JSON list of C-alpha atoms in Angstrom, two decimals:
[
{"chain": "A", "resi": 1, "resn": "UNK", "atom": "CA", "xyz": [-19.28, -44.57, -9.98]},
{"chain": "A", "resi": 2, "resn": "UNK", "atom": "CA", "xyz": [-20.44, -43.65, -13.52]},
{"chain": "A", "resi": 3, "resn": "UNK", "atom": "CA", "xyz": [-17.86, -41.43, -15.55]},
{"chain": "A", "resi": 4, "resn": "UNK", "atom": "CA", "xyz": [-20.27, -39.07, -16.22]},
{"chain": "A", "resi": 5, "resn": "UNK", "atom": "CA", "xyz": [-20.68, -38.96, -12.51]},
{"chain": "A", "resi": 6, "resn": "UNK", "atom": "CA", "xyz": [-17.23, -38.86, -11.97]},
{"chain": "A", "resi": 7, "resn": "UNK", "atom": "CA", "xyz": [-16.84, -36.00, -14.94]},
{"chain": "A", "resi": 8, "resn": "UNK", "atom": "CA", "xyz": [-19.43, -33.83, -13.33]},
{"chain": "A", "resi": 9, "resn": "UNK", "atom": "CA", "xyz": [-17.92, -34.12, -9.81]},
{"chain": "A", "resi": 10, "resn": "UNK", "atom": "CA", "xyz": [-14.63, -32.73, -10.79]},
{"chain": "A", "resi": 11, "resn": "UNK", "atom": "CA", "xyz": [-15.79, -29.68, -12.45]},
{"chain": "A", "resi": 12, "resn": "UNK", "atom": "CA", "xyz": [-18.41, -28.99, -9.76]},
{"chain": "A", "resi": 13, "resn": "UNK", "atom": "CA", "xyz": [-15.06, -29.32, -7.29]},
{"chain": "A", "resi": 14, "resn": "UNK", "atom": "CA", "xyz": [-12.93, -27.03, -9.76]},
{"chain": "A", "resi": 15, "resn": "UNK", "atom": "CA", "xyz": [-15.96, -24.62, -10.12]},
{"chain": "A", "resi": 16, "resn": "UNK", "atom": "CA", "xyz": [-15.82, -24.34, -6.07]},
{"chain": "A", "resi": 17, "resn": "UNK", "atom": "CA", "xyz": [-12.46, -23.82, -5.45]},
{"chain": "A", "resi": 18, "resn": "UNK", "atom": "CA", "xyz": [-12.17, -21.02, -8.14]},
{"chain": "A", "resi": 19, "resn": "UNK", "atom": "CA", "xyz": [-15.01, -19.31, -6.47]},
{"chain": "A", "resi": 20, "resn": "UNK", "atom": "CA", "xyz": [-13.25, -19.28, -3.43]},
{"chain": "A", "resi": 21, "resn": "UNK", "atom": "CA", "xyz": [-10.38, -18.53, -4.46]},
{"chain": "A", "resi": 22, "resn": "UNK", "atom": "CA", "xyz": [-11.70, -15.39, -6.41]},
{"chain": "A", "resi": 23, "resn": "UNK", "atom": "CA", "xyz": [-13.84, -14.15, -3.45]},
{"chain": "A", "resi": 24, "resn": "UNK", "atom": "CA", "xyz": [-9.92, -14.86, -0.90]},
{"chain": "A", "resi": 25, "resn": "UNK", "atom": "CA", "xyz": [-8.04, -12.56, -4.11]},
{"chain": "A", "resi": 26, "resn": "UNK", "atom": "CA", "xyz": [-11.33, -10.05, -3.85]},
{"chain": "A", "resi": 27, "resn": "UNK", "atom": "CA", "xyz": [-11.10, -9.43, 0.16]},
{"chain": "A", "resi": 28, "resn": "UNK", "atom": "CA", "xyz": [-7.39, -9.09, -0.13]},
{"chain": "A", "resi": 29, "resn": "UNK", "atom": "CA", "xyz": [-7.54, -6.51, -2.78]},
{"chain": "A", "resi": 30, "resn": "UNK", "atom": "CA", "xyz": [-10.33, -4.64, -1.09]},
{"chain": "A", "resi": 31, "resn": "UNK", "atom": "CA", "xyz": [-8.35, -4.88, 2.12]},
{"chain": "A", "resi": 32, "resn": "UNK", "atom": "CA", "xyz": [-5.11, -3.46, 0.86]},
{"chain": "A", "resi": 33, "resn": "UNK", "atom": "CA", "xyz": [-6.69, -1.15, -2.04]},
{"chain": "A", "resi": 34, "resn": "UNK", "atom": "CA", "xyz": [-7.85, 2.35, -1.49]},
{"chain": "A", "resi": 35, "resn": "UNK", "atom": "CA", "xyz": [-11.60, 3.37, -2.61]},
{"chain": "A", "resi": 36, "resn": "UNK", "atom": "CA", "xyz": [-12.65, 6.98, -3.27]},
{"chain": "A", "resi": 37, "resn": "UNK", "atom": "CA", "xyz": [-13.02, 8.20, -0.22]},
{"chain": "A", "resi": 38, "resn": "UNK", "atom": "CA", "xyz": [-10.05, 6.66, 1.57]},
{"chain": "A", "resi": 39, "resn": "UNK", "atom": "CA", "xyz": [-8.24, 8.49, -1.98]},
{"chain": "A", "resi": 40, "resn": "UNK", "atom": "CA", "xyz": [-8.96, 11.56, -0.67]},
{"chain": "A", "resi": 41, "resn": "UNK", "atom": "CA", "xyz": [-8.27, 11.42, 2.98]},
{"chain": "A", "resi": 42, "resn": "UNK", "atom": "CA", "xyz": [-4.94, 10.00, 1.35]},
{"chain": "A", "resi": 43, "resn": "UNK", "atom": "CA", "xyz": [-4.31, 12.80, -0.47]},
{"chain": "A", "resi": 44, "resn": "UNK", "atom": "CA", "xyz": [-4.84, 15.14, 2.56]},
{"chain": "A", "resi": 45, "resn": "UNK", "atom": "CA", "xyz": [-2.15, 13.15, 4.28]},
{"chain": "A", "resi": 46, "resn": "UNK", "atom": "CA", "xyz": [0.02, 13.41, 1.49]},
{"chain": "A", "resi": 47, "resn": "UNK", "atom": "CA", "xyz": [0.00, 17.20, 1.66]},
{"chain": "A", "resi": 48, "resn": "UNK", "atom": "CA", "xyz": [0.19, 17.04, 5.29]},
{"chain": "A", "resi": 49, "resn": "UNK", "atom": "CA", "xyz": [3.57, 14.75, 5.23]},
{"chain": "A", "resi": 50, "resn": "UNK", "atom": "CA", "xyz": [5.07, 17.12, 2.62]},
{"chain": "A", "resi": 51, "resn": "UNK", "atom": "CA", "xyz": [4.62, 19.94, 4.91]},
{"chain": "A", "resi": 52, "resn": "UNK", "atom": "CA", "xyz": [6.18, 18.12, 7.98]},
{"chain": "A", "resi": 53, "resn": "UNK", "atom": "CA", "xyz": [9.46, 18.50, 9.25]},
{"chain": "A", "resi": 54, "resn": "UNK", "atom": "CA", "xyz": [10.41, 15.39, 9.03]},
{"chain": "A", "resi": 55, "resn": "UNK", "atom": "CA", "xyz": [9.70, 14.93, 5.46]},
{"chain": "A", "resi": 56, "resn": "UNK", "atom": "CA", "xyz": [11.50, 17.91, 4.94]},
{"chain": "A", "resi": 57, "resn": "UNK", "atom": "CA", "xyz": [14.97, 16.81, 6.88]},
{"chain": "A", "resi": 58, "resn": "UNK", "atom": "CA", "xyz": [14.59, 13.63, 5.07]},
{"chain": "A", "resi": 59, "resn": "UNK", "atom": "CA", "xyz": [13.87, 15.16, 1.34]},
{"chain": "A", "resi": 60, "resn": "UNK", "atom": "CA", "xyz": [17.23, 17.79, 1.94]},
{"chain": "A", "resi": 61, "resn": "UNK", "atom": "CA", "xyz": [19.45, 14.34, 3.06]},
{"chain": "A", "resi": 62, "resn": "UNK", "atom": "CA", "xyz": [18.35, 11.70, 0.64]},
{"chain": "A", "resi": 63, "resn": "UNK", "atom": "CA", "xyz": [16.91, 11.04, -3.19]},
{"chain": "A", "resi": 64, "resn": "UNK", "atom": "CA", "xyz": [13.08, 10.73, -2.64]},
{"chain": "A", "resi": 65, "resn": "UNK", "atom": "CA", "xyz": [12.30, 8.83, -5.92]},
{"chain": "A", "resi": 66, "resn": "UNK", "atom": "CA", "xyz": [8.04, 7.74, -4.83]},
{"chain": "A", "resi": 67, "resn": "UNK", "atom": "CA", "xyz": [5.35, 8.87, -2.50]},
{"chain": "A", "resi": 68, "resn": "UNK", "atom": "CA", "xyz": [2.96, 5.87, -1.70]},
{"chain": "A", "resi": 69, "resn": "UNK", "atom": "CA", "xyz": [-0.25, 5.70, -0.39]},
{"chain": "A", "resi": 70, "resn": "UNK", "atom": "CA", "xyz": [-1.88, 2.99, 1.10]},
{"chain": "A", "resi": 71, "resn": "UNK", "atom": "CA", "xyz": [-4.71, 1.42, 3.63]},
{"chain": "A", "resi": 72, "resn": "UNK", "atom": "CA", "xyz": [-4.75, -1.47, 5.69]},
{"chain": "A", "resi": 73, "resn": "UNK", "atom": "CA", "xyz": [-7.74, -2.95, 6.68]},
{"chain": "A", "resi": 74, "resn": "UNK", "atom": "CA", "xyz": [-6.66, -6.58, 6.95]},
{"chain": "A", "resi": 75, "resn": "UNK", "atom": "CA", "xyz": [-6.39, -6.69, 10.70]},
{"chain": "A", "resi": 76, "resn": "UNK", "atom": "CA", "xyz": [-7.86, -4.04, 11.94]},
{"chain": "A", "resi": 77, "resn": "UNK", "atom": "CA", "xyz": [-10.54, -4.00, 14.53]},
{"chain": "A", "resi": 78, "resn": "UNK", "atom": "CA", "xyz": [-11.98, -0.71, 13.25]},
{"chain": "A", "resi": 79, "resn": "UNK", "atom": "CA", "xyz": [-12.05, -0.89, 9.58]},
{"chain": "A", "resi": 80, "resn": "UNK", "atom": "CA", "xyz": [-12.78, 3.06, 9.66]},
{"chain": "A", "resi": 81, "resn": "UNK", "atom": "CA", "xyz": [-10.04, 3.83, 11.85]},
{"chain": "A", "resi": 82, "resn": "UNK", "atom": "CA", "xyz": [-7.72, 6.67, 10.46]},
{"chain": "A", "resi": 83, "resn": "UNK", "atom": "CA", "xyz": [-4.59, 4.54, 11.78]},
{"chain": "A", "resi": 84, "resn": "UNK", "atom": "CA", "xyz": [-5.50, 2.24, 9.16]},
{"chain": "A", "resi": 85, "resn": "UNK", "atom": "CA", "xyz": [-4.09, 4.87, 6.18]},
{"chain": "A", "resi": 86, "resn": "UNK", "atom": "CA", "xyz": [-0.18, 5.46, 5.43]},
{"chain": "A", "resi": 87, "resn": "UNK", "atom": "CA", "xyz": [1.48, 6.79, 3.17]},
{"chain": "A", "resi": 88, "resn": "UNK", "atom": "CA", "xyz": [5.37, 5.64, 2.25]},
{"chain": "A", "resi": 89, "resn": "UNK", "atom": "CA", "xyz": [8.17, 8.31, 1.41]},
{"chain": "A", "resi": 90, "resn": "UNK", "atom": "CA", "xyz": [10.53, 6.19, -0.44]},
{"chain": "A", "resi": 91, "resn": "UNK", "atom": "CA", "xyz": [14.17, 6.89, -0.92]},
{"chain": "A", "resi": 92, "resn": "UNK", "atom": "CA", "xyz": [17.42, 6.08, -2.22]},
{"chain": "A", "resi": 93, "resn": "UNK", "atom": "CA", "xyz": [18.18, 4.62, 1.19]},
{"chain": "A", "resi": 94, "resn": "UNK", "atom": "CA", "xyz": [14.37, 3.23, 2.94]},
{"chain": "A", "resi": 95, "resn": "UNK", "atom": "CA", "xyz": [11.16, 3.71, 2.93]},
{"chain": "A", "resi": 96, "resn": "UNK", "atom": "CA", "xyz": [9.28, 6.10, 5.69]},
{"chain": "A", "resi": 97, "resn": "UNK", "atom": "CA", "xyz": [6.24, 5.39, 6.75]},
{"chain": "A", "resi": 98, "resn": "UNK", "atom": "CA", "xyz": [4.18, 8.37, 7.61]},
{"chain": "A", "resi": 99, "resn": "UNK", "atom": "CA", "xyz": [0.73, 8.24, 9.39]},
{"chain": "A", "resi": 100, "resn": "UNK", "atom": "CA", "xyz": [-1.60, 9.99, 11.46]},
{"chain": "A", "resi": 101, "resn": "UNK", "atom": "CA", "xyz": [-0.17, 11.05, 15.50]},
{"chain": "A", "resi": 102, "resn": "UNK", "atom": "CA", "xyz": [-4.29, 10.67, 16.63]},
{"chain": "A", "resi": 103, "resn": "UNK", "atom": "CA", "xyz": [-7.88, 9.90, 15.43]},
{"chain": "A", "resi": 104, "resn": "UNK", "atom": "CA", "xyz": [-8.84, 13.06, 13.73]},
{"chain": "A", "resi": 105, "resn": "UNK", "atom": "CA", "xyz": [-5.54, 12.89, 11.92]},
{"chain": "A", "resi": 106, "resn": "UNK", "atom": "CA", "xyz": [-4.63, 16.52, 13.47]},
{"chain": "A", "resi": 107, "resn": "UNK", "atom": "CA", "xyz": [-0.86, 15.99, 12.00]},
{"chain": "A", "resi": 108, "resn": "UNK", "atom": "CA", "xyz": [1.34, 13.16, 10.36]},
{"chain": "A", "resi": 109, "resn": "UNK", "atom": "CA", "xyz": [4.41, 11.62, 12.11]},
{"chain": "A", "resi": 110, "resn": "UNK", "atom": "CA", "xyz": [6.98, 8.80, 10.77]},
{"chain": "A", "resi": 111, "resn": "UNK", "atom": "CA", "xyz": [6.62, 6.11, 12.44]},
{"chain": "A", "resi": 112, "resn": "UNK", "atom": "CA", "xyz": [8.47, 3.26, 10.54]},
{"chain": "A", "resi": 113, "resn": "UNK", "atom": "CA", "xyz": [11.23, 2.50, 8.32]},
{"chain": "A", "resi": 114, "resn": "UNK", "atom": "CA", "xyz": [11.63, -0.37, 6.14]},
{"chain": "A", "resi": 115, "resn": "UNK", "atom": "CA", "xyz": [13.79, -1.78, 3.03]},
{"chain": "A", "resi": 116, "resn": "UNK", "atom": "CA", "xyz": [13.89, 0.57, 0.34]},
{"chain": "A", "resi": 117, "resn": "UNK", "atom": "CA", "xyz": [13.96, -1.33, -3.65]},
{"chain": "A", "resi": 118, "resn": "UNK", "atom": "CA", "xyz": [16.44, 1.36, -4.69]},
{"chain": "A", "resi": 119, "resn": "UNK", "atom": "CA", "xyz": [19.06, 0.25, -2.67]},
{"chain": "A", "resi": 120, "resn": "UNK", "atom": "CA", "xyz": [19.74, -2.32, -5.31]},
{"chain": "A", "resi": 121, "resn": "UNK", "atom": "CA", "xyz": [17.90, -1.40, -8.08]},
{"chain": "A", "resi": 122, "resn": "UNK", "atom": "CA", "xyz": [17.18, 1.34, -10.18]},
{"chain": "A", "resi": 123, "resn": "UNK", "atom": "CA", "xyz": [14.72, 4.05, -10.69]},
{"chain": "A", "resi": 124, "resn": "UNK", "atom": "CA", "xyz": [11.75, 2.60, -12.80]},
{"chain": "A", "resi": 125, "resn": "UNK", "atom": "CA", "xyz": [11.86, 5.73, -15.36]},
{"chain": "A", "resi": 126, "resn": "UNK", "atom": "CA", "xyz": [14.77, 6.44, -17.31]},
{"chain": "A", "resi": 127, "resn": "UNK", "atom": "CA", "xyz": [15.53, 9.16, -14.87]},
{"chain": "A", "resi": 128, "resn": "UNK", "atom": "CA", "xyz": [19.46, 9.44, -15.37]},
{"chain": "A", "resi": 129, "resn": "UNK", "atom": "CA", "xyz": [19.28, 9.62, -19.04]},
{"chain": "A", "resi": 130, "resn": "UNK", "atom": "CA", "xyz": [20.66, 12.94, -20.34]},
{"chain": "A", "resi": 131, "resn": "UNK", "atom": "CA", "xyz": [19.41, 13.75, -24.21]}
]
């Protein structure tokens, strides 16, 4: 095999596998990344979870430090399915995951806990700084 053969052949393969791997990083970002419309069904739920009960018991108990929102689409059958949006109350303690009790999204429930980062470290903004 020529080297100029052998030159070519190796940037054709490295031009191929950063196309793929571009278009793998693309479909996970769209997958996991909220457009404009799924923004604004998110921020429905957000009001919705901040006038639940439950938010409410677990705002007077703990530190709520972040409200998240996010949508999964990754494995979902239905990528239009409302149980496909969340949104994450996150304390000093865990996170709660809040979504929608049916299809038309008629109320929020939580659903889920998981780890909390500010069990072990702390808030991102200087919160606890007195001037």
């Amino acid at each position: 095999m020529k080297k100029s053969t052998l030159i070519l052949s190796i940037v054709l393969f490295a031009s191929i596998v950063t196309v793929l791997y571009m278009a793998v990083d693309r479909y996970t970002y769209r997958s996991y990344s909220p457009n404009l419309e799924d923004q604004v069904i998110l921020g429905e739920m957000t009001m919705m979870v901040l006038d639940n009960k439950q938010y409410q018991d677990i705002a007077s108990k703990e530190t709520v430090y972040s409200i998240q929102q996010g949508v999964s689409r990754f494995n979902a059958g239905d990528p239009s399915s409302m149980a496909n949006y969340e949104v994450s109350v996150v304390t000093n303690r865990q996170s709660y995951v809040f979504t929608c009790v049916d299809r038309t999204c008629t109320d929020v429930s939580n659903g889920t806990w998981t780890y909390s980062r500010y069990l072990e470290n702390g808030p991102v903004l200087p919160l606890d700084i007195d001037e």
